[in-house]
PDB file of C-alpha atoms in Angstrom:
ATOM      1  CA  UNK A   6     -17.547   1.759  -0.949  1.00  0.00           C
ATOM      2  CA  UNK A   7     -18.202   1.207   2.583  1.00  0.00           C
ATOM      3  CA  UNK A   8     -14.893   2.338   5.261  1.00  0.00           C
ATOM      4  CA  UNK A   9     -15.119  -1.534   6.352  1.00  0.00           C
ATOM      5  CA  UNK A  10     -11.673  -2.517   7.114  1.00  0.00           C
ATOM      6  CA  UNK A  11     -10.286  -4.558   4.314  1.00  0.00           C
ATOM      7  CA  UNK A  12      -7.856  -7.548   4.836  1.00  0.00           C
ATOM      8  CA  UNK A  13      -4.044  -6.856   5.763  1.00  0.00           C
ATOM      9  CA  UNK A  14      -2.475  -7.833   1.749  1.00  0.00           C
ATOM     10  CA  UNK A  15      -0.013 -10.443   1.784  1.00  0.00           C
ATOM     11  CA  UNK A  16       3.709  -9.572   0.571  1.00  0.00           C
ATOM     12  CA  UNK A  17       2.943 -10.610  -3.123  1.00  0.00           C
ATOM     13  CA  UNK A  18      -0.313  -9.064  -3.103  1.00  0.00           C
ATOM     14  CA  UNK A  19       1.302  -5.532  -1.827  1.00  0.00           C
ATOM     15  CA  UNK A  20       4.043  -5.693  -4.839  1.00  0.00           C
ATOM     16  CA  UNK A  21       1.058  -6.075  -7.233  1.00  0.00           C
ATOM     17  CA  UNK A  22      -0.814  -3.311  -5.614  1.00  0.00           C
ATOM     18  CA  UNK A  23       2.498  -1.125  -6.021  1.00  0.00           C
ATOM     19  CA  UNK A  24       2.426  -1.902  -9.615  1.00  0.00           C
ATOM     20  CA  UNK A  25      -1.099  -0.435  -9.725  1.00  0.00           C
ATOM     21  CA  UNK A  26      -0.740   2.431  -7.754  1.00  0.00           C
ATOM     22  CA  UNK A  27       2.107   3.319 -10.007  1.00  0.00           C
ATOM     23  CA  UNK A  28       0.726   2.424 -13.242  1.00  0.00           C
ATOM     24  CA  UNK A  29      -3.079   2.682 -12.876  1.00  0.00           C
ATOM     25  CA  UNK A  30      -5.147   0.350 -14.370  1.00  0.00           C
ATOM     26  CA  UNK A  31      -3.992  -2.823 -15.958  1.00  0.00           C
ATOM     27  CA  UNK A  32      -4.052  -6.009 -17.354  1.00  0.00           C
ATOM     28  CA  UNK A  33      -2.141  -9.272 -15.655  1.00  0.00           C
ATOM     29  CA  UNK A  34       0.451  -8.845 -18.199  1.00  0.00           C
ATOM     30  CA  UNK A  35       1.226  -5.674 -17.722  1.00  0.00           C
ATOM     31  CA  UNK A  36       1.138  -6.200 -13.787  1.00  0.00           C
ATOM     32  CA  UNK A  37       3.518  -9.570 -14.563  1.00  0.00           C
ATOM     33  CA  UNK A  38       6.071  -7.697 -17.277  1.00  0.00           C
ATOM     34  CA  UNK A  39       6.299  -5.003 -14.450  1.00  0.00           C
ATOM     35  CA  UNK A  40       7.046  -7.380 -11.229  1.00  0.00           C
ATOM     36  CA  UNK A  41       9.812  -8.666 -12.797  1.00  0.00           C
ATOM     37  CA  UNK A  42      10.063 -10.854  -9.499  1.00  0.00           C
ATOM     38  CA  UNK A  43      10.250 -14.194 -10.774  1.00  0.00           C
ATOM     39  CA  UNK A  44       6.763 -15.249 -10.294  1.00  0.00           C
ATOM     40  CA  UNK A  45       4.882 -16.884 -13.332  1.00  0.00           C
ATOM     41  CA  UNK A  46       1.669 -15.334 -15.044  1.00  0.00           C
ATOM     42  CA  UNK A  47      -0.466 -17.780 -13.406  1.00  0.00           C
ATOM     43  CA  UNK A  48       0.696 -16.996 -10.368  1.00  0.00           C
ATOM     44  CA  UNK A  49       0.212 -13.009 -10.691  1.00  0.00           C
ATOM     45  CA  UNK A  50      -3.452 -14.020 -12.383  1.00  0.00           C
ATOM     46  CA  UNK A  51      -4.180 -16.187  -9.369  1.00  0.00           C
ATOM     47  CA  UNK A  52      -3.260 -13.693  -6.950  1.00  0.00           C
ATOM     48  CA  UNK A  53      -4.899 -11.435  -8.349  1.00  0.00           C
ATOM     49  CA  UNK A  54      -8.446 -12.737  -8.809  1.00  0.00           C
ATOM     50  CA  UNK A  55      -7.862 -14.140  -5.265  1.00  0.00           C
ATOM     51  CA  UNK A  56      -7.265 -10.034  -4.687  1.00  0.00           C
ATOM     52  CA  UNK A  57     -10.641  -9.505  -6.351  1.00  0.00           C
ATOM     53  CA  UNK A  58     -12.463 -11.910  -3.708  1.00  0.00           C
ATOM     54  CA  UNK A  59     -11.257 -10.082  -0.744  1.00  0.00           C
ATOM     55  CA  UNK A  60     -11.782  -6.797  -2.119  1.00  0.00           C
ATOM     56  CA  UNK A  61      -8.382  -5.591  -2.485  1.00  0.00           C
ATOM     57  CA  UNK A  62      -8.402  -4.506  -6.422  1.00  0.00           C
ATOM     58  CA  UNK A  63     -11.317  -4.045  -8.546  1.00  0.00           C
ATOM     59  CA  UNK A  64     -11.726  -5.848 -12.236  1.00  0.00           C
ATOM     60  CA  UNK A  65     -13.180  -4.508 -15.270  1.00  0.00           C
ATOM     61  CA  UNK A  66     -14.225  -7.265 -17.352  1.00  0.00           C
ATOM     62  CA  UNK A  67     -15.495  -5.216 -20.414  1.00  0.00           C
ATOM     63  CA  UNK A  68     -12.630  -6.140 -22.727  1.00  0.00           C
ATOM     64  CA  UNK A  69     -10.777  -9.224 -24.072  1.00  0.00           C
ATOM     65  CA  UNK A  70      -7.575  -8.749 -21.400  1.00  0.00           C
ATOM     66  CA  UNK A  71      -9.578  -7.763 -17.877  1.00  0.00           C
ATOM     67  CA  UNK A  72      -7.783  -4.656 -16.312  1.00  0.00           C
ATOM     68  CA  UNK A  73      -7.259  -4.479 -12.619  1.00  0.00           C
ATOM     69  CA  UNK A  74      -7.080  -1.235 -10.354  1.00  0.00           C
ATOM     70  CA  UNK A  75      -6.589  -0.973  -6.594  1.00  0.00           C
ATOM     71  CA  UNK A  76      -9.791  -0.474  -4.979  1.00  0.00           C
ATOM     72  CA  UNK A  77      -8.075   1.848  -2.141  1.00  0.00           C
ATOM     73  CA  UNK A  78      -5.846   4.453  -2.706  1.00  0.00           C
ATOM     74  CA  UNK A  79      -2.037   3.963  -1.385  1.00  0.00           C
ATOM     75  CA  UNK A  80      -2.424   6.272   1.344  1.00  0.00           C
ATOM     76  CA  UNK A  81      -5.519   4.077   3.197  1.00  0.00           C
ATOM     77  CA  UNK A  82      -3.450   1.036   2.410  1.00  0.00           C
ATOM     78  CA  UNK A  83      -0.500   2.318   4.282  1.00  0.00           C
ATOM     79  CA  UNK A  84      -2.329   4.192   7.232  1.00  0.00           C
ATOM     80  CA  UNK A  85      -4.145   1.023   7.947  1.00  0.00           C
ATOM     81  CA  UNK A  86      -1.165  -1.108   7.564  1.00  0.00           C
ATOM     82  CA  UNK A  87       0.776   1.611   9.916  1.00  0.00           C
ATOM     83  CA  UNK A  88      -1.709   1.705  12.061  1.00  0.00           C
ATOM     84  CA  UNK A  89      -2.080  -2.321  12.747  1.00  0.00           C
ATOM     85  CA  UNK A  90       1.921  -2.320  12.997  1.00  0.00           C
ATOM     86  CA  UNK A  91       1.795   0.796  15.787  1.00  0.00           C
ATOM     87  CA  UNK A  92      -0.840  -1.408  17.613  1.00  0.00           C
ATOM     88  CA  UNK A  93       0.477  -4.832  17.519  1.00  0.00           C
ATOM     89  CA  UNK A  94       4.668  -3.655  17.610  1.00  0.00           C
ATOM     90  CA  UNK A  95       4.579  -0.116  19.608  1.00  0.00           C
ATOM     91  CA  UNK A  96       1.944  -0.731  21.951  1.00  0.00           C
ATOM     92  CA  UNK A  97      -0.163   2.190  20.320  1.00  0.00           C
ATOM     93  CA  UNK A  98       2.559   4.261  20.661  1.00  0.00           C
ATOM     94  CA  UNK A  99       3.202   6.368  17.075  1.00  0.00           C
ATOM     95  CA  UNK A 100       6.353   8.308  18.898  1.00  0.00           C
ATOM     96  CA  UNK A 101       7.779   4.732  19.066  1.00  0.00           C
ATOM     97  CA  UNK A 102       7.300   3.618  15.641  1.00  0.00           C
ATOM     98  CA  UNK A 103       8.742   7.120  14.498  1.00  0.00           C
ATOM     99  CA  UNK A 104      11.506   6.779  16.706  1.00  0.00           C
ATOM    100  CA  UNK A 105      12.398   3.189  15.811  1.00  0.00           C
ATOM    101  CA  UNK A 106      11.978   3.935  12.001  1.00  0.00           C
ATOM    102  CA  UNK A 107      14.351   7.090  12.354  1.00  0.00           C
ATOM    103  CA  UNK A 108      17.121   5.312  14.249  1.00  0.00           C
ATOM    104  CA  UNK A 109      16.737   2.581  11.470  1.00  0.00           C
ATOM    105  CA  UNK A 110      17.630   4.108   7.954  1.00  0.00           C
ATOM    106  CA  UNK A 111      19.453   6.958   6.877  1.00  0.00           C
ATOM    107  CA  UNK A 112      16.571   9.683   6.356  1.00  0.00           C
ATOM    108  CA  UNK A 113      17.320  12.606   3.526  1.00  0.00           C
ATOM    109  CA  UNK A 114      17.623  16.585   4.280  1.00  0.00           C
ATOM    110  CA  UNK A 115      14.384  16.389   2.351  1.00  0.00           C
ATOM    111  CA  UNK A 116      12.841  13.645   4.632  1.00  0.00           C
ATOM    112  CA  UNK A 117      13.718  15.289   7.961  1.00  0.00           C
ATOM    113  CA  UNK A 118      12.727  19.103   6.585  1.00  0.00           C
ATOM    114  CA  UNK A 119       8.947  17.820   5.391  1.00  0.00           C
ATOM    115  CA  UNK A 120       8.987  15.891   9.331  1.00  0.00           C
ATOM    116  CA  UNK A 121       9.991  18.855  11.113  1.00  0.00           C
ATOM    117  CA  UNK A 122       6.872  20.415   8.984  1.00  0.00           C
ATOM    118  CA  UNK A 123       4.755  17.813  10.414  1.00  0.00           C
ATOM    119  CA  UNK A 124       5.573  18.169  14.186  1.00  0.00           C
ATOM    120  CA  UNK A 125       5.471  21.858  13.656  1.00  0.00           C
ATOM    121  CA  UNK A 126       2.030  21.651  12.600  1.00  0.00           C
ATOM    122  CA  UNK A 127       0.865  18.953  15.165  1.00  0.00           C
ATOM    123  CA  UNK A 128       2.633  21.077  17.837  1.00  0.00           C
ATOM    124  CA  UNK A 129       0.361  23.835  16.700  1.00  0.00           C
ATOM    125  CA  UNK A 130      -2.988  21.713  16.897  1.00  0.00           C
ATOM    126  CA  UNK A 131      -2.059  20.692  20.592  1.00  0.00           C
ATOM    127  CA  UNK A 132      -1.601  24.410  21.473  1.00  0.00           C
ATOM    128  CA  UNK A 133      -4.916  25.252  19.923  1.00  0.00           C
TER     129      UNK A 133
END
Protein backbone atom coordinates (compact mmCIF):
# COMPACT_ATOMS: atom_id res chain seq x y z
CA UNK A 1 0.00 0.00 0.00
CA UNK A 2 1.22 3.28 -0.97
CA UNK A 3 2.11 5.98 2.40
CA UNK A 4 -0.61 8.33 0.58
CA UNK A 5 -2.34 10.07 3.30
CA UNK A 6 -5.70 8.54 3.85
CA UNK A 7 -8.85 10.59 4.84
CA UNK A 8 -9.24 11.95 8.56
CA UNK A 9 -12.27 8.97 9.77
CA UNK A 10 -15.31 10.45 10.96
CA UNK A 11 -16.40 9.78 14.77
CA UNK A 12 -18.52 6.64 13.80
CA UNK A 13 -16.07 5.44 11.45
CA UNK A 14 -13.14 5.65 14.30
CA UNK A 15 -15.49 3.52 16.87
CA UNK A 16 -15.74 0.88 14.09
CA UNK A 17 -12.09 0.97 13.43
CA UNK A 18 -11.59 0.48 17.36
CA UNK A 19 -13.70 -2.52 17.13
CA UNK A 20 -11.27 -3.87 14.50
CA UNK A 21 -8.18 -3.04 15.91
CA UNK A 22 -9.37 -4.83 18.96
CA UNK A 23 -10.96 -7.73 17.48
CA UNK A 24 -9.25 -8.26 14.09
CA UNK A 25 -11.10 -9.20 11.32
CA UNK A 26 -14.82 -9.26 11.16
CA UNK A 27 -18.05 -9.39 9.87
CA UNK A 28 -20.77 -6.28 10.22
CA UNK A 29 -22.37 -8.23 12.87
CA UNK A 30 -19.79 -8.78 14.84
CA UNK A 31 -18.58 -5.03 14.39
CA UNK A 32 -22.57 -4.03 15.23
CA UNK A 33 -23.01 -6.67 18.43
CA UNK A 34 -19.67 -5.02 19.61
CA UNK A 35 -20.60 -1.08 19.20
CA UNK A 36 -23.30 -1.48 21.27
CA UNK A 37 -23.87 2.36 20.47
CA UNK A 38 -27.27 2.45 19.35
CA UNK A 39 -26.72 2.56 15.71
CA UNK A 40 -28.68 0.01 13.46
CA UNK A 41 -26.95 -2.76 11.23
CA UNK A 42 -27.58 -0.82 8.22
CA UNK A 43 -26.08 1.90 9.47
CA UNK A 44 -22.69 0.07 10.65
CA UNK A 45 -22.94 -1.85 6.97
CA UNK A 46 -23.26 1.53 5.30
CA UNK A 47 -20.50 3.02 7.05
CA UNK A 48 -18.60 0.59 6.52
CA UNK A 49 -18.63 -0.07 2.78
CA UNK A 50 -18.55 3.78 2.59
CA UNK A 51 -15.08 2.94 4.78
CA UNK A 52 -14.13 0.55 1.98
CA UNK A 53 -14.41 3.46 -0.77
CA UNK A 54 -12.08 5.74 0.94
CA UNK A 55 -9.70 3.20 1.85
CA UNK A 56 -10.04 3.11 5.46
CA UNK A 57 -10.75 -0.87 6.05
CA UNK A 58 -10.21 -3.56 3.66
CA UNK A 59 -13.10 -6.34 2.71
CA UNK A 60 -12.71 -9.88 2.05
CA UNK A 61 -15.51 -10.99 0.07
CA UNK A 62 -14.61 -14.78 -0.13
CA UNK A 63 -17.35 -15.97 2.21
CA UNK A 64 -21.15 -15.70 2.71
CA UNK A 65 -20.78 -12.80 5.72
CA UNK A 66 -17.79 -10.35 4.14
CA UNK A 67 -15.17 -9.69 6.97
CA UNK A 68 -13.68 -6.29 7.36
CA UNK A 69 -10.09 -5.36 8.74
CA UNK A 70 -8.49 -1.93 9.14
CA UNK A 71 -6.28 -1.29 6.35
CA UNK A 72 -3.76 0.80 8.74
CA UNK A 73 -2.59 -0.21 11.85
CA UNK A 74 -3.81 1.94 15.08
CA UNK A 75 -0.61 3.51 15.54
CA UNK A 76 -0.59 5.37 11.75
CA UNK A 77 -4.20 6.17 12.44
CA UNK A 78 -3.39 8.01 15.58
CA UNK A 79 0.04 9.64 14.54
CA UNK A 80 -1.68 11.07 11.57
CA UNK A 81 -4.69 12.10 13.45
CA UNK A 82 -2.12 13.65 16.22
CA UNK A 83 -0.28 15.06 13.90
CA UNK A 84 -3.24 17.07 11.90
CA UNK A 85 -4.55 18.10 15.55
CA UNK A 86 -0.74 19.49 16.57
CA UNK A 87 -0.91 21.42 13.20
CA UNK A 88 -4.29 22.84 13.02
CA UNK A 89 -4.74 23.34 17.32
CA UNK A 90 -0.92 23.86 18.59
CA UNK A 91 0.46 25.68 15.83
CA UNK A 92 2.99 22.72 15.16
CA UNK A 93 3.91 22.83 18.47
CA UNK A 94 3.97 18.93 20.06
CA UNK A 95 5.24 20.53 23.65
CA UNK A 96 1.80 22.26 23.50
CA UNK A 97 -0.38 19.45 22.75
CA UNK A 98 1.58 17.43 25.53
CA UNK A 99 1.23 20.13 27.83
CA UNK A 100 -2.47 20.79 27.23
CA UNK A 101 -3.26 16.97 27.31
CA UNK A 102 -1.31 16.63 30.74
CA UNK A 103 -3.00 19.56 32.47
CA UNK A 104 -6.30 17.94 31.13
CA UNK A 105 -6.78 14.36 32.71
CA UNK A 106 -5.48 12.72 35.57
CA UNK A 107 -2.38 10.68 34.07
CA UNK A 108 -1.36 7.20 36.05
CA UNK A 109 2.19 6.51 37.91
CA UNK A 110 2.37 4.17 34.95
CA UNK A 111 1.55 6.92 32.33
CA UNK A 112 3.99 9.54 33.66
CA UNK A 113 6.98 6.70 34.36
CA UNK A 114 6.74 5.32 30.44
CA UNK A 115 6.73 9.61 29.52
CA UNK A 116 9.60 10.36 31.57
CA UNK A 117 11.14 7.23 29.44
CA UNK A 118 10.29 9.04 26.39
CA UNK A 119 11.85 12.51 27.12
CA UNK A 120 14.77 10.68 28.55
CA UNK A 121 15.38 9.09 25.36
CA UNK A 122 14.58 12.17 23.10
CA UNK A 123 16.84 14.19 25.46
CA UNK A 124 19.49 11.70 24.55
CA UNK A 125 18.97 11.97 20.63
CA UNK A 126 19.31 15.89 20.91
CA UNK A 127 22.63 15.44 22.79
CA UNK A 128 23.87 13.05 20.17
Amino acid sequence: MSRAKLPRPTDAELAILRVLWDRGASTVREVHETLQDGSGYTTVLKTMQIMTEKGLVMRDEAQRAHVYSARVPRENTQRQLVTDLVDRVFGGSPARLALQALSTKKTSPEELAELRQLLDSLEKESES
